[in-house]
Coordinates of N, CA and C and ligand atoms in Angstrom, one line a residue:
M1 N 1.7 -31.4 -66.0 CA 1.2 -32.2 -64.5 C 1.7 -31.6 -63.6
S2 N 1.1 -30.9 -62.5 CA 1.3 -30.5 -61.4 C 2.1 -31.7 -60.5
E3 N 3.0 -31.4 -59.5 CA 3.6 -32.4 -58.7 C 3.0 -32.2 -57.6
A4 N 2.7 -33.5 -56.8 CA 2.0 -33.7 -55.7 C 2.7 -33.5 -54.7
A5 N 2.7 -32.7 -53.6 CA 3.5 -32.4 -52.1 C 4.1 -33.7 -51.8
P6 N 5.2 -33.5 -51.1 CA 5.9 -34.8 -50.9 C 5.1 -35.2 -49.4
T7 N 5.0 -36.6 -49.2 CA 3.9 -37.0 -48.1 C 5.0 -37.1 -46.8
M8 N 4.1 -37.5 -45.7 CA 4.8 -37.8 -44.4 C 3.9 -39.0 -43.7
R9 N 4.6 -39.7 -43.0 CA 4.0 -40.2 -42.3 C 2.9 -40.0 -41.2
L10 N 1.4 -40.2 -40.9 CA 0.5 -39.8 -40.4 C 0.7 -40.1 -38.9
H11 N 0.6 -38.9 -38.1 CA 0.3 -39.1 -36.5 C -0.9 -39.4 -36.1
F12 N -1.5 -40.9 -35.8 CA -3.1 -41.0 -35.5 C -2.7 -41.5 -34.2
T13 N -3.3 -41.1 -33.2 CA -3.7 -41.5 -31.9 C -4.7 -42.5 -31.7
E14 N -4.5 -43.8 -31.7 CA -5.4 -44.7 -31.4 C -5.7 -44.8 -29.5
F15 N -7.2 -44.9 -29.7 CA -7.5 -45.0 -28.0 C -8.2 -46.9 -27.8
E16 N -8.4 -47.2 -26.8 CA -9.2 -48.2 -26.2 C -10.8 -48.1 -26.5
P17 N -11.5 -49.2 -27.2 CA -12.6 -48.8 -27.4 C -13.7 -48.0 -26.4
E18 N -13.5 -48.4 -24.9 CA -13.9 -48.0 -24.0 C -13.6 -46.4 -23.8
G19 N -12.1 -46.2 -24.1 CA -11.8 -44.9 -24.2 C -12.4 -43.7 -24.8
M20 N -12.8 -44.5 -26.2 CA -13.3 -43.9 -27.3 C -14.7 -43.6 -26.8
A21 N -15.2 -44.1 -26.2 CA -16.7 -43.9 -26.0 C -16.7 -43.1 -24.7
Q22 N -16.1 -42.9 -24.1 CA -15.9 -42.1 -22.7 C -15.6 -40.8 -23.3
R23 N -14.4 -40.5 -24.1 CA -14.2 -39.1 -24.6 C -15.6 -38.7 -25.6
A24 N -16.1 -39.3 -26.5 CA -17.1 -38.8 -26.8 C -18.1 -38.1 -25.9
T25 N -18.6 -39.2 -25.2 CA -19.3 -38.8 -24.2 C -19.0 -37.5 -23.2
E26 N -18.0 -37.5 -22.8 CA -17.1 -36.3 -22.2 C -17.5 -35.0 -22.8
F27 N -17.2 -35.3 -24.3 CA -17.0 -34.1 -25.2 C -18.7 -33.4 -25.5
L28 N -19.6 -34.5 -25.3 CA -21.0 -34.3 -25.4 C -21.6 -33.7 -24.6
T29 N -21.4 -33.9 -23.3 CA -21.5 -33.1 -21.6 C -21.1 -31.6 -22.2
C30 N -19.5 -31.7 -22.4 CA -19.0 -30.1 -22.4 C -19.6 -29.6 -23.4
M31 N -20.0 -29.8 -24.8 CA -20.5 -28.9 -25.9 C -22.0 -28.7 -25.3
S32 N -22.5 -29.6 -25.0 CA -23.6 -29.6 -24.5 C -24.3 -28.2 -23.9
Q33 N -23.2 -28.0 -23.0 CA -23.2 -26.7 -22.1 C -22.6 -25.6 -22.6
R34 N -22.7 -25.6 -23.6 CA -22.3 -24.3 -24.6 C -23.8 -23.6 -24.8
R35 N -23.8 -22.2 -24.7 CA -25.0 -21.8 -24.8 C -24.4 -20.5 -25.4
T36 N -25.5 -20.0 -26.4 CA -24.9 -18.6 -27.3 C -25.4 -17.2 -25.8
V37 N -24.6 -16.5 -25.9 CA -24.7 -15.3 -24.9 C -24.7 -14.0 -25.3
R38 N -25.9 -13.2 -24.8 CA -26.2 -12.1 -25.0 C -25.8 -11.0 -24.4
H39 N -25.6 -11.1 -22.9 CA -25.0 -10.7 -22.2 C -23.7 -10.6 -21.4
F40 N -22.7 -9.6 -21.8 CA -21.2 -9.9 -21.5 C -20.8 -9.0 -20.4
S41 N -19.8 -9.7 -19.9 CA -19.1 -8.9 -18.7 C -17.7 -8.2 -19.4
D42 N -17.3 -6.9 -18.8 CA -16.3 -6.5 -19.3 C -15.0 -6.8 -18.4
R43 N -15.0 -8.1 -18.2 CA -13.8 -8.6 -17.6 C -12.8 -9.3 -18.5
P44 N -11.5 -8.6 -18.5 CA -10.6 -8.7 -19.5 C -10.3 -10.5 -19.6
V45 N -10.0 -10.7 -20.8 CA -9.5 -11.9 -21.4 C -8.1 -12.0 -21.9
P46 N -7.1 -12.7 -21.4 CA -5.8 -12.3 -22.0 C -5.8 -12.7 -23.8
R47 N -4.8 -12.1 -24.3 CA -4.8 -12.2 -25.7 C -4.1 -13.7 -26.3
E48 N -3.5 -14.1 -25.4 CA -2.9 -15.2 -25.8 C -3.8 -16.5 -25.7
L49 N -4.7 -16.3 -24.8 CA -6.2 -17.3 -24.9 C -6.8 -17.3 -26.3
I50 N -7.1 -15.9 -26.8 CA -7.6 -15.6 -28.2 C -6.7 -16.3 -29.3
E51 N -5.3 -16.2 -29.0 CA -4.4 -16.2 -29.8 C -4.5 -18.1 -30.1
T52 N -4.4 -18.9 -28.9 CA -4.9 -20.3 -29.2 C -5.9 -21.0 -29.3
C53 N -6.8 -20.1 -29.5 CA -8.1 -20.5 -30.4 C -8.1 -20.2 -31.3
I54 N -7.8 -19.2 -31.9 CA -7.6 -19.0 -33.1 C -6.8 -19.8 -34.1
R55 N -5.3 -20.2 -33.5 CA -4.7 -21.2 -33.9 C -5.6 -22.6 -34.1
V56 N -6.4 -22.9 -33.1 CA -7.1 -24.2 -33.6 C -8.3 -24.1 -34.3
A57 N -8.7 -22.9 -34.6 CA -9.6 -22.6 -36.2 C -8.6 -22.7 -37.1
G58 N -7.4 -22.3 -37.2 CA -6.4 -22.6 -38.2 C -6.3 -24.0 -38.8
T59 N -6.3 -25.0 -37.6 CA -6.4 -26.3 -37.9 C -7.6 -26.8 -38.9
A60 N -8.3 -26.2 -39.2 CA -9.5 -26.9 -39.8 C -9.5 -27.0 -41.3
P61 N -9.9 -28.4 -41.7 CA -10.0 -28.5 -43.3 C -10.4 -27.6 -43.8
S62 N -9.8 -27.4 -45.1 CA -10.4 -26.7 -46.1 C -10.1 -26.7 -47.7
G63 N -10.7 -26.4 -48.5 CA -10.9 -26.6 -49.9 C -9.5 -26.6 -50.4
A64 N -8.8 -27.3 -51.0 CA -7.8 -27.8 -51.7 C -6.4 -27.2 -50.5
N65 N -6.9 -27.1 -49.3 CA -5.9 -26.5 -48.1 C -5.3 -25.3 -48.6
Q66 N -6.5 -24.3 -48.7 CA -6.3 -23.0 -49.2 C -6.0 -21.9 -48.2
Q67 N -6.9 -22.7 -46.9 CA -7.0 -21.9 -45.8 C -7.6 -20.2 -45.9
P68 N -8.8 -20.3 -46.6 CA -9.5 -19.1 -47.0 C -10.0 -18.1 -45.8
W69 N -9.4 -18.1 -45.0 CA -9.8 -17.2 -43.6 C -8.7 -15.9 -43.4
T70 N -9.5 -15.0 -42.5 CA -8.9 -14.2 -41.9 C -9.5 -13.7 -40.5
F71 N -8.9 -13.8 -39.5 CA -9.5 -13.7 -37.9 C -9.0 -12.3 -37.4
V72 N -9.9 -11.6 -37.4 CA -9.5 -9.8 -37.1 C -9.8 -10.1 -35.2
A73 N -8.9 -10.2 -34.5 CA -9.2 -10.1 -33.4 C -9.0 -8.5 -32.7
I74 N -10.2 -8.1 -32.3 CA -10.3 -6.4 -31.6 C -10.6 -6.5 -30.1
S75 N -9.5 -5.7 -29.6 CA -9.9 -5.3 -28.2 C -10.0 -4.2 -28.1
S76 N -9.4 -3.3 -29.2 CA -9.2 -1.8 -29.0 C -10.8 -1.1 -28.9
A77 N -10.9 -0.1 -27.5 CA -11.8 0.3 -27.4 C -12.6 1.3 -28.6
K78 N -11.9 1.8 -29.0 CA -12.0 2.5 -30.0 C -12.8 1.9 -31.1
I79 N -12.0 0.4 -31.8 CA -12.7 0.1 -32.9 C -13.9 -0.6 -32.6
K80 N -14.2 -1.0 -31.2 CA -15.5 -1.8 -30.8 C -16.5 -0.7 -30.9
S81 N -15.9 0.7 -30.6 CA -17.5 1.6 -30.1 C -17.6 1.7 -32.3
Q82 N -16.7 1.9 -32.7 CA -16.9 2.1 -34.2 C -17.9 1.2 -34.7
I83 N -17.6 -0.1 -34.3 CA -18.6 -1.4 -34.6 C -19.8 -1.3 -34.5
R84 N -20.1 -0.6 -32.9 CA -21.1 -0.9 -32.5 C -22.1 0.1 -33.0
A85 N -21.3 1.4 -33.3 CA -22.1 2.3 -34.2 C -22.9 1.9 -35.5
A86 N -21.9 1.3 -36.0 CA -21.8 0.8 -37.5 C -23.3 -0.5 -37.4
A87 N -23.1 -1.4 -36.6 CA -24.0 -2.7 -36.7 C -25.3 -2.0 -36.0
E88 N -25.1 -1.2 -35.3 CA -26.7 -0.6 -34.3 C -27.3 0.1 -35.8
A89 N -26.4 0.6 -36.6 CA -27.2 1.8 -37.5 C -28.0 0.4 -38.6
E90 N -27.0 -0.6 -38.9 CA -27.6 -1.7 -40.2 C -28.7 -2.4 -39.2
E91 N -28.5 -2.6 -38.1 CA -29.8 -3.2 -37.2 C -31.0 -2.7 -36.9
K92 N -30.8 -1.1 -36.9 CA -32.2 -0.4 -36.5 C -33.0 -0.7 -38.0
A93 N -32.3 -0.5 -39.0 CA -33.1 -0.7 -40.2 C -33.5 -2.1 -40.3
F94 N -32.8 -3.2 -40.3 CA -33.1 -4.2 -40.2 C -34.5 -5.1 -39.2
Y95 N -34.5 -4.2 -37.9 CA -35.7 -4.5 -37.4 C -36.8 -4.0 -37.3
A96 N -36.8 -2.5 -38.1 CA -37.5 -1.7 -38.3 C -38.2 -2.0 -39.8
G97 N -38.0 -3.2 -40.3 CA -38.6 -4.0 -41.5 C -37.8 -4.4 -42.7
R98 N -36.9 -4.0 -42.7 CA -35.9 -4.4 -43.6 C -35.6 -5.8 -43.9
A99 N -35.9 -6.6 -42.6 CA -35.9 -8.2 -42.5 C -36.9 -8.8 -42.9
G100 N -38.2 -8.3 -42.9 CA -39.3 -8.8 -43.5 C -39.9 -9.6 -42.2
Q101 N -41.2 -9.6 -42.5 CA -42.2 -10.1 -41.0 C -41.9 -11.5 -41.0
D102 N -41.6 -12.3 -41.8 CA -41.1 -13.8 -41.5 C -40.3 -13.9 -40.8
W103 N -39.2 -13.4 -40.9 CA -37.6 -13.7 -40.5 C -37.7 -12.7 -39.1
L104 N -38.6 -11.7 -38.7 CA -38.5 -11.0 -37.6 C -39.6 -12.1 -36.7
D105 N -40.4 -12.8 -37.2 CA -41.4 -13.5 -36.5 C -40.4 -14.9 -35.8
A106 N -39.2 -15.3 -36.8 CA -38.5 -16.5 -36.8 C -37.7 -16.1 -35.4
L107 N -37.2 -15.1 -35.4 CA -36.3 -14.5 -34.4 C -37.0 -13.9 -33.1
S108 N -38.2 -14.1 -33.2 CA -39.1 -13.4 -32.2 C -38.9 -14.0 -30.7
H109 N -38.7 -15.4 -30.7 CA -38.6 -16.0 -29.5 C -37.4 -16.0 -28.8
L110 N -36.0 -15.1 -29.6 CA -34.9 -15.1 -29.0 C -34.8 -13.5 -28.4
G111 N -36.0 -12.7 -28.4 CA -35.9 -11.5 -27.7 C -34.9 -10.5 -28.3
T112 N -34.4 -10.7 -29.2 CA -33.4 -9.9 -29.6 C -33.7 -8.4 -30.5
D113 N -33.1 -7.4 -30.4 CA -33.4 -6.2 -31.3 C -32.2 -5.4 -31.3
W114 N -32.5 -4.1 -32.0 CA -31.1 -3.3 -32.8 C -30.1 -3.3 -31.7
E115 N -30.5 -3.0 -30.6 CA -29.1 -2.4 -29.6 C -28.0 -3.4 -29.2
K116 N -27.0 -3.1 -29.4 CA -25.8 -4.3 -29.4 C -24.8 -3.8 -28.3
P117 N -25.1 -3.3 -27.2 CA -24.1 -2.6 -26.3 C -23.1 -4.2 -26.1
F118 N -23.1 -5.4 -26.1 CA -22.4 -6.0 -26.0 C -20.9 -6.0 -27.2
L119 N -21.3 -5.3 -28.0 CA -19.9 -5.0 -29.2 C -19.0 -3.8 -28.2
E120 N -19.7 -3.2 -27.4 CA -18.5 -2.7 -26.6 C -18.3 -3.1 -25.3
T121 N -18.9 -4.0 -25.0 CA -18.6 -4.3 -23.3 C -17.6 -5.8 -23.4
A122 N -18.1 -6.7 -24.2 CA -17.3 -7.8 -24.3 C -15.8 -7.5 -24.6
P123 N -14.8 -8.1 -24.0 CA -13.4 -7.9 -24.3 C -12.8 -7.9 -25.7
W124 N -13.5 -8.9 -26.3 CA -12.8 -9.4 -27.8 C -14.0 -9.4 -28.5
L125 N -14.1 -8.8 -30.1 CA -14.6 -9.4 -31.3 C -13.7 -10.2 -32.0
I126 N -14.1 -11.3 -32.5 CA -13.4 -11.6 -33.8 C -14.1 -11.5 -35.1
A127 N -13.9 -10.9 -36.1 CA -14.5 -10.5 -37.2 C -13.9 -11.5 -38.3
I128 N -14.7 -12.5 -38.5 CA -14.2 -13.5 -39.5 C -14.5 -13.3 -40.9
F129 N -13.2 -13.2 -41.8 CA -13.4 -13.2 -43.1 C -13.0 -14.3 -44.0
A130 N -14.0 -14.4 -45.0 CA -13.4 -15.3 -46.2 C -12.8 -15.0 -47.1
K131 N -11.8 -15.5 -47.5 CA -10.9 -15.0 -48.6 C -11.4 -15.7 -50.1
R132 N -12.5 -14.8 -50.8 CA -12.9 -15.0 -51.8 C -12.0 -15.7 -52.8
W133 N -10.9 -15.0 -52.8 CA -9.8 -15.4 -53.7 C -8.6 -15.0 -53.3
G134 N -7.4 -15.7 -53.8 CA -6.2 -15.4 -53.5 C -5.5 -14.6 -54.6
A135 N -4.2 -14.2 -54.2 CA -3.3 -13.6 -55.1 C -2.0 -14.3 -55.5
T136 N -1.3 -14.5 -56.7 CA 0.0 -15.0 -56.8 C 0.6 -13.6 -56.4
P137 N 2.0 -13.8 -56.2 CA 3.0 -12.9 -56.0 C 3.0 -11.7 -57.0
T138 N 2.6 -12.0 -58.1 CA 2.6 -10.9 -59.2 C 1.1 -10.2 -59.3
G139 N 0.2 -10.9 -58.4 CA -1.0 -10.4 -58.2 C -2.2 -10.7 -59.3
D140 N -2.2 -12.0 -59.8 CA -3.0 -12.7 -60.6 C -3.8 -13.2 -59.4
K141 N -5.1 -13.4 -59.8 CA -6.5 -13.9 -58.9 C -6.3 -15.6 -58.9
I142 N -6.2 -16.0 -57.9 CA -6.2 -17.4 -57.6 C -7.7 -18.0 -57.0
K143 N -8.0 -18.7 -57.7 CA -9.6 -19.3 -57.2 C -9.4 -19.9 -56.1
H144 N -10.4 -19.9 -55.2 CA -10.6 -20.8 -54.0 C -11.9 -21.4 -54.2
Y145 N -11.5 -22.8 -53.5 CA -12.5 -23.7 -53.5 C -13.4 -24.1 -52.3
Y146 N -14.9 -24.2 -52.2 CA -15.6 -24.6 -51.1 C -15.2 -23.6 -49.8
V147 N -15.2 -22.3 -50.5 CA -14.8 -21.0 -49.3 C -16.2 -21.1 -48.3
P148 N -17.3 -20.9 -48.3 CA -18.3 -20.7 -47.3 C -18.1 -22.1 -46.3
E149 N -18.0 -23.3 -46.9 CA -18.0 -24.8 -46.2 C -16.6 -24.4 -45.2
S150 N -15.7 -24.1 -46.0 CA -14.3 -23.9 -45.4 C -14.3 -22.9 -44.0
V151 N -14.6 -21.8 -44.5 CA -14.9 -21.0 -43.1 C -15.9 -21.3 -42.2
G152 N -16.7 -21.9 -42.5 CA -18.1 -22.1 -41.7 C -17.5 -23.3 -40.7
I153 N -16.6 -24.3 -41.3 CA -16.1 -25.5 -40.5 C -15.0 -24.7 -39.2
A154 N -14.0 -23.8 -39.9 CA -13.0 -23.0 -39.2 C -14.1 -22.5 -37.9
T155 N -14.9 -21.6 -38.5 CA -15.6 -21.1 -37.2 C -16.2 -21.9 -36.3
G156 N -16.8 -23.2 -36.7 CA -17.5 -24.0 -35.8 C -15.9 -24.6 -34.7
F157 N -14.9 -24.9 -35.5 CA -13.7 -24.9 -34.5 C -13.2 -23.8 -33.7
L158 N -13.8 -22.5 -34.0 CA -13.4 -21.4 -33.1 C -14.5 -21.4 -31.9
I159 N -15.3 -21.6 -31.9 CA -16.5 -21.6 -31.1 C -16.2 -22.7 -30.2
T160 N -16.0 -24.0 -30.8 CA -15.8 -25.1 -29.7 C -14.2 -25.0 -28.9
A161 N -13.3 -24.2 -29.6 CA -12.0 -24.1 -28.8 C -12.2 -22.8 -27.6
L162 N -13.1 -22.0 -28.3 CA -13.6 -20.7 -27.0 C -14.0 -21.3 -25.9
H163 N -15.4 -22.1 -26.3 CA -16.3 -22.7 -25.5 C -15.1 -23.8 -24.4
T164 N -14.3 -24.4 -25.0 CA -13.4 -25.8 -24.1 C -12.8 -24.4 -23.2
A165 N -12.2 -23.6 -23.8 CA -11.4 -22.7 -22.8 C -12.2 -21.8 -21.5
G166 N -13.4 -21.9 -21.8 CA -13.8 -21.2 -20.6 C -14.4 -20.1 -21.1
L167 N -14.9 -20.0 -22.2 CA -14.9 -18.3 -23.0 C -16.5 -18.7 -23.2
A168 N -17.2 -17.6 -22.9 CA -18.8 -17.4 -23.7 C -18.5 -16.7 -25.2
T169 N -19.4 -17.1 -25.8 CA -19.3 -16.6 -27.4 C -20.7 -16.2 -27.7
L170 N -20.9 -15.3 -28.8 CA -22.1 -14.8 -29.5 C -21.7 -14.8 -30.9
T171 N -22.3 -15.5 -31.8 CA -22.2 -16.0 -33.4 C -23.2 -14.7 -33.9
H172 N -22.6 -13.4 -33.8 CA -23.3 -12.3 -34.3 C -23.1 -11.8 -35.5
T173 N -24.5 -11.6 -36.1 CA -24.3 -11.3 -37.7 C -25.0 -10.1 -38.2
P174 N -24.4 -9.2 -37.9 CA -24.8 -7.7 -38.4 C -25.3 -7.5 -39.8
S175 N -26.5 -7.2 -40.1 CA -26.6 -7.9 -41.7 C -27.2 -6.3 -42.5
P176 N -26.7 -5.9 -43.4 CA -25.4 -6.3 -43.9 C -24.2 -5.9 -43.1
M177 N -23.1 -6.7 -43.4 CA -21.8 -6.3 -42.5 C -20.7 -5.4 -43.4
G178 N -20.8 -5.5 -44.7 CA -19.8 -4.7 -45.4 C -18.9 -3.7 -44.4
F179 N -19.4 -3.1 -43.8 CA -18.6 -2.1 -42.8 C -17.7 -2.7 -42.1
L180 N -17.4 -3.9 -41.8 CA -16.2 -4.5 -41.3 C -14.8 -4.1 -42.2
N181 N -15.2 -4.6 -43.5 CA -14.0 -4.5 -44.3 C -13.4 -3.2 -44.0
K182 N -14.1 -2.2 -43.8 CA -13.7 -0.8 -43.5 C -12.8 -0.4 -42.3
V183 N -13.8 -1.1 -41.1 CA -13.3 -0.9 -39.9 C -12.0 -1.8 -39.7
C184 N -11.9 -3.1 -40.4 CA -10.9 -4.0 -40.2 C -9.9 -3.8 -41.2
Q185 N -10.0 -2.7 -42.1 CA -8.8 -2.6 -43.2 C -8.6 -4.0 -43.9
R186 N -9.7 -4.4 -44.5 CA -9.6 -5.6 -45.3 C -9.9 -5.7 -46.8
P187 N -9.3 -6.1 -47.8 CA -9.4 -5.9 -49.1 C -10.8 -6.3 -49.5
D188 N -11.2 -6.2 -50.8 CA -12.2 -6.4 -51.3 C -12.3 -8.0 -51.8
S189 N -11.5 -8.5 -51.4 CA -11.2 -10.1 -51.8 C -11.7 -10.9 -50.6
E190 N -11.9 -10.2 -49.5 CA -12.4 -10.7 -48.4 C -14.0 -10.2 -48.0
K191 N -14.7 -11.4 -47.5 CA -15.9 -11.1 -47.2 C -16.1 -11.2 -45.5
A192 N -16.7 -10.6 -45.1 CA -17.1 -10.5 -43.5 C -18.2 -11.7 -43.7
T193 N -18.0 -12.6 -42.5 CA -19.2 -13.6 -42.7 C -19.6 -13.8 -41.1
I194 N -19.2 -13.5 -40.0 CA -19.4 -13.5 -38.6 C -18.6 -12.6 -38.1
L195 N -19.3 -11.7 -36.8 CA -18.7 -11.0 -36.0 C -18.7 -12.0 -34.4
M196 N -18.0 -12.5 -34.2 CA -18.0 -13.5 -33.0 C -17.5 -12.3 -31.7
V197 N -18.3 -12.7 -30.9 CA -18.3 -11.8 -29.3 C -17.9 -12.9 -28.8
V198 N -16.6 -12.4 -28.0 CA -16.1 -13.5 -27.0 C -15.7 -12.7 -25.6
G199 N -16.1 -13.5 -24.3 CA -15.7 -12.9 -22.9 C -16.4 -14.0 -22.2
Y200 N -16.7 -13.0 -21.0 CA -17.3 -13.9 -20.0 C -18.6 -13.2 -19.7
P201 N -19.7 -14.3 -19.3 CA -21.0 -14.1 -19.4 C -21.3 -12.7 -18.3
A202 N -22.0 -11.6 -18.4 CA -22.1 -11.0 -17.3 C -22.9 -11.9 -16.6
H203 N -22.8 -11.2 -14.9 CA -22.9 -12.1 -13.8 C -24.7 -12.7 -13.7
D204 N -25.3 -11.7 -14.4 CA -27.1 -12.0 -14.1 C -27.5 -12.3 -15.6
A205 N -26.4 -13.1 -16.5 CA -26.6 -13.3 -18.2 C -28.0 -14.3 -17.8
C206 N -29.1 -14.1 -18.7 CA -29.7 -15.1 -18.9 C -29.8 -15.3 -20.5
V207 N -30.4 -16.7 -20.8 CA -30.6 -17.0 -21.9 C -32.1 -17.7 -22.0
P208 N -32.3 -17.6 -23.6 CA -33.5 -18.3 -23.8 C -33.9 -20.0 -23.4
D209 N -34.6 -20.0 -23.1 CA -35.1 -21.5 -22.2 C -35.3 -22.2 -23.5
I210 N -34.7 -22.8 -24.3 CA -34.8 -23.5 -25.9 C -34.3 -24.8 -25.3
S211 N -34.8 -26.0 -26.5 CA -34.0 -27.1 -26.5 C -33.4 -27.6 -27.7
R212 N -32.5 -28.3 -27.4 CA -32.4 -29.0 -29.0 C -32.9 -30.1 -29.3
K213 N -32.8 -30.4 -30.7 CA -33.3 -31.3 -31.4 C -32.7 -32.8 -31.0
Q214 N -33.6 -33.6 -30.7 CA -33.0 -35.0 -30.2 C -32.5 -35.9 -31.7
L215 N -31.2 -36.7 -31.3 CA -30.9 -37.7 -32.2 C -31.6 -37.9 -33.4
E216 N -32.7 -38.6 -33.0 CA -33.8 -38.9 -33.7 C -34.4 -38.0 -34.8
D217 N -34.1 -36.7 -34.4 CA -34.9 -35.5 -35.3 C -33.7 -35.3 -36.3
I218 N -32.5 -35.5 -35.9 CA -31.2 -34.7 -36.4 C -30.4 -36.0 -37.4
A219 N -30.7 -37.2 -37.5 CA -29.8 -38.2 -37.7 C -30.6 -39.3 -38.5
I220 N -30.2 -39.9 -39.9 CA -30.8 -41.3 -39.9 C -29.8 -42.0 -40.4
F221 N -29.9 -43.2 -40.0 CA -28.8 -44.5 -40.3 C -29.5 -45.3 -41.2
L222 N -28.7 -45.4 -42.3 CA -29.2 -46.3 -43.4 C -28.2 -47.7 -43.2
Ligands
IYR1 N1 -28.7 -10.0 -37.2 C1 -29.7 -9.8 -36.4 C2 -30.8 -10.4 -36.4 C3 -30.5 -11.9 -35.9 C4 -30.6 -12.9 -36.9 C5 -30.4 -14.3 -36.8 I1 -30.6 -16.1 -38.3 C6 -30.3 -14.7 -35.4 O1 -30.4 -16.1 -34.9 C7 -30.1 -13.6 -34.4 C8 -30.6 -12.3 -34.8 C9 -29.2 -9.6 -34.8 O2 -28.0 -9.7 -34.3 O3 -30.0 -9.2 -34.2

């Protein structure tokens, strides 16, 4: 039998019921204003802000608390340009037919294409890697549990933190994105899942005129 970790008293902040409703509503207003941005300014963003937002992502729950993620934050112009070249090569093939007509049809209302200038313009790219397995100090593999779920939740925390801090994001998924292991020097045990583009929107940035589903369309109460 393995030993359970020692416990400590939970620090839980309770609010008055009206305070709870107000906090939830204010958070809804804040998050409703988040939009995925595809036109970025080159205005710099301090590294400390990115560090704080990654720390927020690191507070996400994860399977067996294995925290199976690595966030590679890139501001180097040289590395961003390597990433743009590799991503555009994949995206060219994707849009030229590899995606298949159904996928291209599903994307058509977003107006996306193979060109990804934001990969160089935006001040930060955060490549998010899922640690598919871990290793003991002697190099034996450690199985990780619920990796996609855990990394997905941490990614949501990251987007929320960046938005709350006043930054714009694009959840970019160059397809396939195996090239990120090489560029970011990550081992085979890690799989790139998302390339988060972070910065300020361009002054003339536009977004698709889309709406979000209503509560009735996404929730069922039993
Ligand atoms: N990776 C491509 C295609 C793309 C796929 C989905 I799903 C999107 O929501 C948006 C784009 C690209 O980045 O253009």
